[in-house]
Short mmCIF file of C-alpha atoms in Angstrom, two decimals:
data_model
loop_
_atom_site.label_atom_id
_atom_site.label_comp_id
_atom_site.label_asym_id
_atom_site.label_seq_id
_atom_site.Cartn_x
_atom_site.Cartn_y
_atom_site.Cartn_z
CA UNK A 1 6.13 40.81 2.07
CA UNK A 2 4.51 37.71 0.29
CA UNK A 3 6.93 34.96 -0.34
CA UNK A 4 5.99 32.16 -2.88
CA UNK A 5 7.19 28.68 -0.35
CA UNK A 6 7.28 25.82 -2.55
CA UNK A 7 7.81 22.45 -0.59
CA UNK A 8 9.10 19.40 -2.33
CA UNK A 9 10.44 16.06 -2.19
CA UNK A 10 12.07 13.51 -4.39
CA UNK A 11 12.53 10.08 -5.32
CA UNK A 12 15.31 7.88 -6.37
CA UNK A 13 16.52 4.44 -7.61
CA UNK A 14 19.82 3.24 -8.55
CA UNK A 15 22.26 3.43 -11.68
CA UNK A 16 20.81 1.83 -15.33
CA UNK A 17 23.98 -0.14 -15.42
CA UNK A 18 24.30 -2.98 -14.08
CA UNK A 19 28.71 -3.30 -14.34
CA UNK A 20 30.66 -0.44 -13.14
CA UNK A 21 34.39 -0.51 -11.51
CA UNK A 22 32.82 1.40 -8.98
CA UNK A 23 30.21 -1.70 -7.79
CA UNK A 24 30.95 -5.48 -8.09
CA UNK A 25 27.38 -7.09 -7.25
CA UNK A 26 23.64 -5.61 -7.51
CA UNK A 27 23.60 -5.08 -4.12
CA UNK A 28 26.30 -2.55 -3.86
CA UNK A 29 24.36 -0.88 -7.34
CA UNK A 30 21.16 -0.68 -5.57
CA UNK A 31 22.96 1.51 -2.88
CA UNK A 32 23.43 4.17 -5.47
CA UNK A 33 20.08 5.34 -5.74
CA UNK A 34 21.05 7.71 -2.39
CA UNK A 35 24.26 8.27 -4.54
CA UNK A 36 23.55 11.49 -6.91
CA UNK A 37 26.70 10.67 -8.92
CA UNK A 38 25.28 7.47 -10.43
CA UNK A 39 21.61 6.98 -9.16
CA UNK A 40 18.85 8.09 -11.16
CA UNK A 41 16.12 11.08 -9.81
CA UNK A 42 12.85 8.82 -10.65
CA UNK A 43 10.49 12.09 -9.80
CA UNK A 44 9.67 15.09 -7.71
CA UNK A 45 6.84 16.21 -6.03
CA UNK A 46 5.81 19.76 -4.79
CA UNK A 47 3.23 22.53 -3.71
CA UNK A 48 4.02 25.93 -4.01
CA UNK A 49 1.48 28.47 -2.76
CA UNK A 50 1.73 31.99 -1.21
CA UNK A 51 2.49 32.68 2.37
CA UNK A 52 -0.66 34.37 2.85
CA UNK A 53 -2.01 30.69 1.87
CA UNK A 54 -3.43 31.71 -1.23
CA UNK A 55 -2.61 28.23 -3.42
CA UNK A 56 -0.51 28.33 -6.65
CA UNK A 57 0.51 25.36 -8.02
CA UNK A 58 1.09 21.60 -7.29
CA UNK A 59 2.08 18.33 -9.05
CA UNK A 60 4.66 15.61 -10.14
CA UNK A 61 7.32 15.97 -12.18
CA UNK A 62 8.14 12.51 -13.75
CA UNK A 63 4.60 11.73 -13.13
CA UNK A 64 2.58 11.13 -16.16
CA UNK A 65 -1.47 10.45 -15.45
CA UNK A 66 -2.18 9.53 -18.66
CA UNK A 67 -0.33 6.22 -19.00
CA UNK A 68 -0.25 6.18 -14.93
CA UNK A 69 3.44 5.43 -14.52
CA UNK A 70 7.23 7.00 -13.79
CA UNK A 71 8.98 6.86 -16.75
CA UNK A 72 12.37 7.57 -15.26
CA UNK A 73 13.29 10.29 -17.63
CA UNK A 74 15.39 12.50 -15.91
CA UNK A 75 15.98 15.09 -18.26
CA UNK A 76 12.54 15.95 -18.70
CA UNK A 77 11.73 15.77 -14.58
CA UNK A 78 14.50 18.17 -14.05
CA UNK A 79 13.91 20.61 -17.06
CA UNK A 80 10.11 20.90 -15.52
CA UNK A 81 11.78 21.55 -11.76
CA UNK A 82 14.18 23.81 -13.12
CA UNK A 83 11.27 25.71 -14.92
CA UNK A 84 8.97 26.33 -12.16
CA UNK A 85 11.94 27.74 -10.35
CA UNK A 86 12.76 30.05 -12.61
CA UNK A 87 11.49 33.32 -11.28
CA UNK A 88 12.36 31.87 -7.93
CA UNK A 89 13.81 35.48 -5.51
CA UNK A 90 16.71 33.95 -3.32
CA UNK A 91 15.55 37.43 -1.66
CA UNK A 92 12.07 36.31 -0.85
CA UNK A 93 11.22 33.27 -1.49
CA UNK A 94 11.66 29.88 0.22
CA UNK A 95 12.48 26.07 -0.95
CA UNK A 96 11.28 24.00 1.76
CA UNK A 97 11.90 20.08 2.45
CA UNK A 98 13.09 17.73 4.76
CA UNK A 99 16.68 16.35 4.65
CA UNK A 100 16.98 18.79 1.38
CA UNK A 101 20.67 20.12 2.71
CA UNK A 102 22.23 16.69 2.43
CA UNK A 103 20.01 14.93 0.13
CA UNK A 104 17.63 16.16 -2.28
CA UNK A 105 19.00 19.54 -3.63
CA UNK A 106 22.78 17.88 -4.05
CA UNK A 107 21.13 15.07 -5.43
CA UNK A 108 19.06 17.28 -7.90
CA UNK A 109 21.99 19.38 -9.01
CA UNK A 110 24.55 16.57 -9.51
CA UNK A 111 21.81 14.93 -11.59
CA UNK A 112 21.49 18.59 -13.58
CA UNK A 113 24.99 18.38 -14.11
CA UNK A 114 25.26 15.13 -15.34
CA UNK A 115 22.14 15.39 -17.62
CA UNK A 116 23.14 18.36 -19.12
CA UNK A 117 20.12 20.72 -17.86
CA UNK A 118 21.15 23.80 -16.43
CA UNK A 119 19.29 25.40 -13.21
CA UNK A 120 17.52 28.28 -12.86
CA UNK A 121 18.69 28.93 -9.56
CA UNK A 122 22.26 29.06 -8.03
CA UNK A 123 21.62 27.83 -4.11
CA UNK A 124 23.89 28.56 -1.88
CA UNK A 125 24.18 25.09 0.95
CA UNK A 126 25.76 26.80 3.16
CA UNK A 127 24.79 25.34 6.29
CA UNK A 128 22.90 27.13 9.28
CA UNK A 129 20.41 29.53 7.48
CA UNK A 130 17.22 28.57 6.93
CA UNK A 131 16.19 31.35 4.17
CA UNK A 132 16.12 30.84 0.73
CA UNK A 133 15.96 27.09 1.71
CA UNK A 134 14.63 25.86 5.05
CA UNK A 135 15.16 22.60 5.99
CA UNK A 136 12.07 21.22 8.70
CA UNK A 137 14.74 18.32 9.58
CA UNK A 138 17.94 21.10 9.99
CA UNK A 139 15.90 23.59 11.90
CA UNK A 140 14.05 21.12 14.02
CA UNK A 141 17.10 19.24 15.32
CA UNK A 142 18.96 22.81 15.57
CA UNK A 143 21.66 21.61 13.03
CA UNK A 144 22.71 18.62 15.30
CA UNK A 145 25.27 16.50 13.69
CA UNK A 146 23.68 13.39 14.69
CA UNK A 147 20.03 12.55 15.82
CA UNK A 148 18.11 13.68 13.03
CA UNK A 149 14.70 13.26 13.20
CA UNK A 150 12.56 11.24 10.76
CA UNK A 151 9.98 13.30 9.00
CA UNK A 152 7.36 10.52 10.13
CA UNK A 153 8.25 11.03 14.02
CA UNK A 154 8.22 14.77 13.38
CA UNK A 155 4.73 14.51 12.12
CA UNK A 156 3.76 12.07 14.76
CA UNK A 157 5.46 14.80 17.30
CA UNK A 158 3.57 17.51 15.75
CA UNK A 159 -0.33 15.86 15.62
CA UNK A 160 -0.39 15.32 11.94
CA UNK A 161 -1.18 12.49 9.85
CA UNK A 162 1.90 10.10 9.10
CA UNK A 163 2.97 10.12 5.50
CA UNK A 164 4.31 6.67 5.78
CA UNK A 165 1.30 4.30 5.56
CA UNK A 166 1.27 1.44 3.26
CA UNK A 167 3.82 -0.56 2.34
CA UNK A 168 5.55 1.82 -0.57
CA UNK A 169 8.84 3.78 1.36
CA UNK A 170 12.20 5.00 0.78
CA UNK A 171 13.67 1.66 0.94
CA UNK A 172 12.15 0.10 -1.61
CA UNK A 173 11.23 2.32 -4.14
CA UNK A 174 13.09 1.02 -7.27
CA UNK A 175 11.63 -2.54 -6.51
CA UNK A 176 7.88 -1.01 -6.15
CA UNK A 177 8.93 0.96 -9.80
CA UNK A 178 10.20 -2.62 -11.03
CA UNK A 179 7.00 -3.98 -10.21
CA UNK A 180 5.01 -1.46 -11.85
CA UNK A 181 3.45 0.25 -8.66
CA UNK A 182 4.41 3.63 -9.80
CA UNK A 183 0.76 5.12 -8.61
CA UNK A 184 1.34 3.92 -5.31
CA UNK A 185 5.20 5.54 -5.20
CA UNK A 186 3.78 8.55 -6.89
CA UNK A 187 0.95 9.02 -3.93
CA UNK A 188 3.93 7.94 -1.53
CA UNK A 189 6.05 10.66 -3.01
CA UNK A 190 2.92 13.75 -2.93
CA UNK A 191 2.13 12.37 0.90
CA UNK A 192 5.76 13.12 1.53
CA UNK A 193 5.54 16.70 0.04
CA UNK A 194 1.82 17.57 2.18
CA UNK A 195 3.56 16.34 5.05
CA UNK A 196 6.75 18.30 5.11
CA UNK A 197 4.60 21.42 3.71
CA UNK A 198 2.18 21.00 6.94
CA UNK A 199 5.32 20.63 9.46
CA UNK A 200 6.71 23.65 8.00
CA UNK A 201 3.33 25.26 8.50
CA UNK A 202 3.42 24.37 12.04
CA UNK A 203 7.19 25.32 13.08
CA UNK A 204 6.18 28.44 11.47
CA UNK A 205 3.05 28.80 13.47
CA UNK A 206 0.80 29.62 9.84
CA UNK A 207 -0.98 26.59 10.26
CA UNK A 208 -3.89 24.84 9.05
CA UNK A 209 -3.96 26.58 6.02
CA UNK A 210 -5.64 25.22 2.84
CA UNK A 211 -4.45 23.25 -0.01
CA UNK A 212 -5.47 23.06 -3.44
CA UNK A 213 -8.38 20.32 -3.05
CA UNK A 214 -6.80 17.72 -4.98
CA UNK A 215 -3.04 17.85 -3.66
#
C-alpha cells in the first residue's frame, strides 16, 4: 500500500495585543506564542511525498517569495494547510512531526477554531499510536512522560545534519520576525521540516531517499 507521509512543522509568536486580563507585562505576552489560545501560527512548513519516495509536494504556508517575508496572516496559512490535507486517508496516510501531539496539531486546530477555518481532517490525539500521525519525538522516547528528546540531539544521535545552525530558533522567533529576518525564520522553519522528515526516514529504516531538489 502507498501512503502519501507529509512531514511538517510550525512557527509561532505571541498575541497582537498588547493588554489582556490574562497578561500584565510583555513578558508574560511573549509567553503566549507556545499558547494556541492567544498566540498567533506565523507559518508552516512541509514535504509530502510517497512512501515509495516518489516526491509530491513541498513549501511554506505563510511564506510569500515574492515580497520575501511572513505576513502573519493566519487565516490564509491555515486555509492552505487545511487544503492540502484535504484528501488526507486517516486509513493510509501519515502526518509526521516532532512534538506534533502536544504542540503543533493543538496549536493548529485551536488557531482553526478561533479563525474561523474549518479542517479537513478530524485527528484523533489520542495518545500511544503512531498511525495516522506519528510523532519522531513520542515514538523515540517510547511515550515517556518526561525526557523528551530535542529534535536537534535526535538528529545528532541519528548522523544527520543539525537543523539548528545559525542564530534564528524557537526562542526567538517573533523578535527575528520584528526585525524583519523572515527569510532566515522561513529557512529555519523548512530545515526543521527536512530534518524531522529524514529522522522519520531513519526510525523507519526507508532512508536516504530523495527530495525534491529545491526543498
Amino acid at each position: 500500500m502507498t501512503q502519501r507521509i507529509t512531514t511538517f512543522d510550525c512557527e509561532t509568536i505571541p498575541a497582537a495585543d498588547a493588554e489582556s486580563p490574562f497578561w500584565s507585562n510583555e513578558e508574560e505576552r511573549r509567553k503566549t506564542s507556545l499558547d494556541g489560545n492567544f498566540g498567533r501560527l506565523l507559518c508552516i512548513g512541509y514535504v509530502t511525498e510517497f512512501s515509495d519516495g516518489r516526491p509530491l509536494d513541498y513549501g511554506c504556508f505563510g511564506w510569500n517569495e515574492d515580497k520575501g517575508i511572513l505576513a502573519a496572516d493566519e487565516r490564509s496559512t491555515l486555509s492552505g494547510f487545511w487544503q492540502m490535507l484535504a484528501d488526507f486517508d486517516v486509513s493510509r496516510d501519515l502526518l509526521v512531526g516532532h512534538n506534533i501531539f502536544e504542540f503543533d496539531l493543538p496549536f493548529i486546530v485551536k488557531r482553526s477554531i478561533v479563525n474561523g477555518v474549518r479542517p479537513t481532517v478530524n485527528f484523533n490525539l489520542a495518545r500511544y499510536r503512531n498511525r495516522p500521525i506519528y510523532d519522531t519525538m513520542r515514538v523515540w522516547d517510547c511515550w515517556a512522560s518526561r525526557g523528551w528528546t530535542s529534535l536537534g540531539k535526535l538528529a545528532f544521535a541519528l548522523g544527520l545534519p543539525s537543523p539548528k545552525d545559525g542564530d534564528v530558533g524557537g526562542s526567538n522567533i517573533f523578535e527575528n520576525w520584528q526585525a524583519g529576518r523572515h527569510r532566515e525564520i522561513y529557512e529555519y522553519c523548512m530545515r526543521d521540516v527536512k530534518t524531522t522528515r529524514n529522522v522519520f526516514r531513519k526510525m523507519n529504516f526507508t532512508f536516504p531517499e530523495a527530495l525534491p531538489a529545491s526543498a
